[in-house]
PDB file of C-alpha atoms in Angstrom:
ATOM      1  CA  UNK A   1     -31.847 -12.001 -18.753  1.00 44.00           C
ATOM      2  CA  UNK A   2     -30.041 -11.187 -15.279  1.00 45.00           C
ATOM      3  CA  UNK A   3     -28.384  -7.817 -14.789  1.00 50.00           C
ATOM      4  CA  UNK A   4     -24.958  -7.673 -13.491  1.00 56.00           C
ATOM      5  CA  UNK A   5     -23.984  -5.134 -11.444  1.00 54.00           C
ATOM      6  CA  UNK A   6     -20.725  -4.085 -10.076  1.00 70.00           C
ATOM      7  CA  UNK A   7     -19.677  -1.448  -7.452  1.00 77.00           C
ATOM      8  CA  UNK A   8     -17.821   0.993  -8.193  1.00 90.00           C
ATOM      9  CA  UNK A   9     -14.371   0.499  -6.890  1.00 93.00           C
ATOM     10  CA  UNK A  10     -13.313   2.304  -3.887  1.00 96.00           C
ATOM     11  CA  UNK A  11     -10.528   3.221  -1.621  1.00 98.00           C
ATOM     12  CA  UNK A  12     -10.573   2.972   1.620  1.00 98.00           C
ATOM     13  CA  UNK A  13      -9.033   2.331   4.941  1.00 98.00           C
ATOM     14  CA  UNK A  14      -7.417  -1.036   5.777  1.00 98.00           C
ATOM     15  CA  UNK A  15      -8.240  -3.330   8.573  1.00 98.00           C
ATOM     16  CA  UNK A  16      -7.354  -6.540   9.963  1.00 98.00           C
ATOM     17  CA  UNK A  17      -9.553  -8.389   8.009  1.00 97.00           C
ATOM     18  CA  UNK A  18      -7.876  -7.316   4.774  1.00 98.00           C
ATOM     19  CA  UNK A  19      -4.447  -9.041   5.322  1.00 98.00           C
ATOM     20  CA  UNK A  20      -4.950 -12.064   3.729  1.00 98.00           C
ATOM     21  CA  UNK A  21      -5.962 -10.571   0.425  1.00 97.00           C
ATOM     22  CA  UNK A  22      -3.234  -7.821   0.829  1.00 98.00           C
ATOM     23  CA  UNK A  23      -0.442 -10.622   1.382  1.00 98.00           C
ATOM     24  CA  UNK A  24      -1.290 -12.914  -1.278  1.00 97.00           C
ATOM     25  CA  UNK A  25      -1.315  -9.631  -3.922  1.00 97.00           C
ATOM     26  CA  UNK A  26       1.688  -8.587  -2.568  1.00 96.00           C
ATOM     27  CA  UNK A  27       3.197 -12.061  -3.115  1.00 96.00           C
ATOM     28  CA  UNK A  28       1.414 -12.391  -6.388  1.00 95.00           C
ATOM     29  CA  UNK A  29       3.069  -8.814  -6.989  1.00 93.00           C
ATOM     30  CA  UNK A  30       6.723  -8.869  -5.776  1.00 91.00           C
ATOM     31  CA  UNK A  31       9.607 -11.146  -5.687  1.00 90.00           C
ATOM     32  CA  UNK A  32      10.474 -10.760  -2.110  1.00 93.00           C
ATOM     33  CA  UNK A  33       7.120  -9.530  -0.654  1.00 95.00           C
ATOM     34  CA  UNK A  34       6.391  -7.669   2.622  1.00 96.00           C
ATOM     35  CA  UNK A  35       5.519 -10.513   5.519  1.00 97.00           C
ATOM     36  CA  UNK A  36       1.707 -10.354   7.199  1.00 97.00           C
ATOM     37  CA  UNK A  37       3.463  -8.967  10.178  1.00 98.00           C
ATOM     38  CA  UNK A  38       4.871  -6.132   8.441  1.00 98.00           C
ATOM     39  CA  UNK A  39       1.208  -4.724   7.394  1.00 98.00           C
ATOM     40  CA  UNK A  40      -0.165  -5.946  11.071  1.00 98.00           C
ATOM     41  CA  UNK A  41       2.523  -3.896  12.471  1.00 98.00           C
ATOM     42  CA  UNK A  42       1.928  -0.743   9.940  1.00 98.00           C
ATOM     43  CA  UNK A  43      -1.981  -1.134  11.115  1.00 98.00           C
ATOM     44  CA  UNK A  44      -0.797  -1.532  15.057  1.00 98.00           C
ATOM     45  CA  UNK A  45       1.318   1.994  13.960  1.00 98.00           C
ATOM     46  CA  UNK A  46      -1.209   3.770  12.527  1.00 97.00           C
ATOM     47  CA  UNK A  47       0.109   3.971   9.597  1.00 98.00           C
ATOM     48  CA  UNK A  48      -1.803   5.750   6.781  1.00 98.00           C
ATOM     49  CA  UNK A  49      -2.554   1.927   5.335  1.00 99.00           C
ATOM     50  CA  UNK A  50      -5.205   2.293   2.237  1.00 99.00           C
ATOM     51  CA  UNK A  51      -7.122  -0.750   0.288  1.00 98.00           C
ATOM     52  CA  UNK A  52      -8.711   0.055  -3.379  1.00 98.00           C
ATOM     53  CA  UNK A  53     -11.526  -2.655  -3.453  1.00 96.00           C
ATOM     54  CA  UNK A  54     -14.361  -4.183  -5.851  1.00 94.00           C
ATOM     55  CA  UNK A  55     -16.999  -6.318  -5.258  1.00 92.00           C
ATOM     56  CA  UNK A  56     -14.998  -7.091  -1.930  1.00 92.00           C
ATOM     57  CA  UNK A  57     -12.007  -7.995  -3.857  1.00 95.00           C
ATOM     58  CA  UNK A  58      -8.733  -6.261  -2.656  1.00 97.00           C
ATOM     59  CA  UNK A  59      -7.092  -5.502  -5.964  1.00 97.00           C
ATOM     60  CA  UNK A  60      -4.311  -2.572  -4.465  1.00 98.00           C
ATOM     61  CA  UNK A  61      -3.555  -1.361  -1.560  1.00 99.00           C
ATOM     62  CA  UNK A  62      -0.954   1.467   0.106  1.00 98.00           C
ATOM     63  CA  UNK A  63       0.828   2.385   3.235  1.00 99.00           C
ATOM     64  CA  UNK A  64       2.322   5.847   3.759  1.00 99.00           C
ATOM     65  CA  UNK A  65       3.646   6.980   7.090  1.00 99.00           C
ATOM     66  CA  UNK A  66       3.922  11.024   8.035  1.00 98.00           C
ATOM     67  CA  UNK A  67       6.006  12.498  10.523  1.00 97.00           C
ATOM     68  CA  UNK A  68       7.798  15.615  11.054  1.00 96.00           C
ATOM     69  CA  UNK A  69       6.363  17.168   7.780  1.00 98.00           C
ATOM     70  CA  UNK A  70       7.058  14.533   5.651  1.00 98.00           C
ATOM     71  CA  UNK A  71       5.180  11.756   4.201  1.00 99.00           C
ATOM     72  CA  UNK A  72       6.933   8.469   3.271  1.00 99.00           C
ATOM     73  CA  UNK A  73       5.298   6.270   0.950  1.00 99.00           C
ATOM     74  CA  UNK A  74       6.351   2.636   2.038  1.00 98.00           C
ATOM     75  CA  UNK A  75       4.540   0.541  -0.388  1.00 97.00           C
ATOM     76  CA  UNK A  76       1.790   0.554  -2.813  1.00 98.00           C
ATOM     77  CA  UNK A  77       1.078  -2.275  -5.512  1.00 97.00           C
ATOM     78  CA  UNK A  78      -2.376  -2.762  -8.315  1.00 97.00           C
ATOM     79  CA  UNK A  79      -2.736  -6.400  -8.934  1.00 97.00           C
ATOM     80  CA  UNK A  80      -1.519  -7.476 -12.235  1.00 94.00           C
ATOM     81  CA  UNK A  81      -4.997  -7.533 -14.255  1.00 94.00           C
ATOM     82  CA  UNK A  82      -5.746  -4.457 -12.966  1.00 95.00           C
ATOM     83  CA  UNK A  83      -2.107  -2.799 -13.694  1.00 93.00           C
ATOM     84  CA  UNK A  84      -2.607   0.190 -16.902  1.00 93.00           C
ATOM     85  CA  UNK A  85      -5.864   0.896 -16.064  1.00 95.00           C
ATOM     86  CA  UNK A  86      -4.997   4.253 -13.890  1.00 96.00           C
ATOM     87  CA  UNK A  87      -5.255   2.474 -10.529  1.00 96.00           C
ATOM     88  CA  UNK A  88      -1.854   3.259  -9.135  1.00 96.00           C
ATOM     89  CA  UNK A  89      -2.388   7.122 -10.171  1.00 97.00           C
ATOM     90  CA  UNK A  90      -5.462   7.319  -8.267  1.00 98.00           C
ATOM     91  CA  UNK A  91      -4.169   5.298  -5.335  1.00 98.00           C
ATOM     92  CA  UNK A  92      -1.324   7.656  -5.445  1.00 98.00           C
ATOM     93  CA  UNK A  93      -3.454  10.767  -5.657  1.00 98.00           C
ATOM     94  CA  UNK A  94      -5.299   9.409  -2.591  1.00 98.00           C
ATOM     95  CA  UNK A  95      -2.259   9.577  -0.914  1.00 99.00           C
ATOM     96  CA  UNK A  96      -0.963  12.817  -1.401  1.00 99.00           C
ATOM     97  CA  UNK A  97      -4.130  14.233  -0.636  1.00 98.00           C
ATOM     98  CA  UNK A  98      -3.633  12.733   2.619  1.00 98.00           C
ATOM     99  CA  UNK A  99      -0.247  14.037   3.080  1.00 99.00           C
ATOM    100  CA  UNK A 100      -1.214  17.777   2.164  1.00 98.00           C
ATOM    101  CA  UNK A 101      -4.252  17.207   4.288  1.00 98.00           C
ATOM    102  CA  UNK A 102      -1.853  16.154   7.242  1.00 97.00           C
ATOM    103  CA  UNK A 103       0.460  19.074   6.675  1.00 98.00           C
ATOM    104  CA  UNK A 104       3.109  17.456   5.200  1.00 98.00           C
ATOM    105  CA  UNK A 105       5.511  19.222   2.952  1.00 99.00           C
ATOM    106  CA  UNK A 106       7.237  16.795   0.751  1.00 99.00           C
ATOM    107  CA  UNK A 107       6.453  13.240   0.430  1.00 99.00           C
ATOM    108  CA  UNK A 108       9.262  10.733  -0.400  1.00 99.00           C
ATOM    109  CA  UNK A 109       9.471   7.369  -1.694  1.00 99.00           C
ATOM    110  CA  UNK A 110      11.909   4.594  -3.105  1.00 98.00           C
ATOM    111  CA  UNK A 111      11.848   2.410  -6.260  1.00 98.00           C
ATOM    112  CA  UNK A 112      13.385  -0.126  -7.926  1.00 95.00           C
ATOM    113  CA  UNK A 113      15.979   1.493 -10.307  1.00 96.00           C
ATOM    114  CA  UNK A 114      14.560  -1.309 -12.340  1.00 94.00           C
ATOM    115  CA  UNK A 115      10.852  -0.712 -11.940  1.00 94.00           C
ATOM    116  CA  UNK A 116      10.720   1.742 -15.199  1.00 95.00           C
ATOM    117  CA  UNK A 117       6.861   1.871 -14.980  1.00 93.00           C
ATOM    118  CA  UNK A 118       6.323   3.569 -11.258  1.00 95.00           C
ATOM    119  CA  UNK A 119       9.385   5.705 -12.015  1.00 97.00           C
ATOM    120  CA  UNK A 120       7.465   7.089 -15.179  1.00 96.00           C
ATOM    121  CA  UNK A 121       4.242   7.221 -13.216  1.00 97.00           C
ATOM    122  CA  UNK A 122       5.994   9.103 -10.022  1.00 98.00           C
ATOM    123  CA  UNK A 123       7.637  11.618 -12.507  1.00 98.00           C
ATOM    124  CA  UNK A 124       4.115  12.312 -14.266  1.00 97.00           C
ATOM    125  CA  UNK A 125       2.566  12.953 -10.692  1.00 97.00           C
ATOM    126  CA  UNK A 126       5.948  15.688 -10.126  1.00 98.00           C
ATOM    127  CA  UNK A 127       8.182  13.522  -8.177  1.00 99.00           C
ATOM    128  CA  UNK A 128      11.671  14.042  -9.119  1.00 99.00           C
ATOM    129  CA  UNK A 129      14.741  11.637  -8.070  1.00 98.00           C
ATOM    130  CA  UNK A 130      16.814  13.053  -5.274  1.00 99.00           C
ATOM    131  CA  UNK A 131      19.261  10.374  -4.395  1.00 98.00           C
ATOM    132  CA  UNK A 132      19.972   7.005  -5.356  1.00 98.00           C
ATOM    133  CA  UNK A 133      20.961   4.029  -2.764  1.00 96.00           C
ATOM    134  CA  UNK A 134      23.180   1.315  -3.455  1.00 97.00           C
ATOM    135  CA  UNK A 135      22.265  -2.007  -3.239  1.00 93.00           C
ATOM    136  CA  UNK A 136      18.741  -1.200  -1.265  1.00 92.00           C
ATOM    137  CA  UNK A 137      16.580  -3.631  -2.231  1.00 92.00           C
ATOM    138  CA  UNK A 138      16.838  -7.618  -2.426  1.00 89.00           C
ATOM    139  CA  UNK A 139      17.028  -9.161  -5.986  1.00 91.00           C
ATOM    140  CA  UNK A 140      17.798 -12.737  -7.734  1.00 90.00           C
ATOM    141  CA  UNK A 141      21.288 -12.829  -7.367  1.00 90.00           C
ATOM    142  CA  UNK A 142      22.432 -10.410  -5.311  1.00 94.00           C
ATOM    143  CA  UNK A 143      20.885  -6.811  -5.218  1.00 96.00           C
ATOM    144  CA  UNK A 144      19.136  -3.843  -6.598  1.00 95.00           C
ATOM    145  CA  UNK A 145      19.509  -0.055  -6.501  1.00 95.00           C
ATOM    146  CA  UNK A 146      16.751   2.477  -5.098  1.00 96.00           C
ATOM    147  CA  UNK A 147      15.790   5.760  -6.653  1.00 98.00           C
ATOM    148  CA  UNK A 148      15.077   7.743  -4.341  1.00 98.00           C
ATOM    149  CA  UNK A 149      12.380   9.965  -5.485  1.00 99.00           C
ATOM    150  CA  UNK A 150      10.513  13.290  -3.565  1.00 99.00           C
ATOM    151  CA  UNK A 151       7.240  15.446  -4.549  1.00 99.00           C
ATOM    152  CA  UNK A 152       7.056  19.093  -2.703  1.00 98.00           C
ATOM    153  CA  UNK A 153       3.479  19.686  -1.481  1.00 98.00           C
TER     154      UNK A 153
END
């Protein structure tokens, strides 16, 4: 009988090396993904840019950018077997710990008006929607609402 063991998954920063896993969840994830040159260019910016791995698997990553007291949370996506399982929440927590770490007073982000499942899971966390944009993100057929949602540190 062989033993089996697993690491424990982990967050952590990401580097170069991690794009090609990142892109192909991303594209695995959304319907019009962010390119490989949009997370080489959030690395080149220093952007707070976050992996949760396994077993040197990429399964969900995040990017977050803070300036000016504010954290913006650009993107951040579980892969779909590993969606319900608490992943975003704790990738999310990650984040805002970074934020309040950096000084940041209110972190803001944007969702799909149709993307009922982060909106519950930013409103459980204590985000609550401030704004809503028209027509801000790219959909089949046409295009989609924002919420725009904030969290005071």
């Amino acid at each position: 009988m062989s033993a089996q063991f697993q690491e424990m998954p982990q967050i952590r920063r990401m580097v170069p090396a991690d794009l090609d896993m990142v892109v192909a969840l991303e594209r695995e994830v959304f319907l019009f993904p962010w390119t490989r040159g949009n997370f080489s260019d959030s690395l080149q910016s220093g952007y707070h840019s976050l992996v949760l791995e396994q077993d040197g698997d990429v399964f969900g990553y995040g990017v977050m950018t803070i300036g000016a007291q504010e954290a913006h949370l650009l993107t951040l996506s579980i892969a779909a077997g590993a969606q319900g399982k608490g992943w975003g929440e704790r990738l999310l927590r990650h984040f805002i710990h970074i934020a309040r770490e950096q000084r940041a007073l209110t972190m803001f982000l944007d969702v799909r008006e149709s993307n009922h499942i982060a909106a519950r899971l930013y409103k459980r966390i204590g985000f609550t929607q401030i704004a809503k944009r028209k027509d801000y993100y790219p959909a089949m057929g046409g295009r989609e609402d924002s919420l725009v949602m904030e969290l005071v540190l």
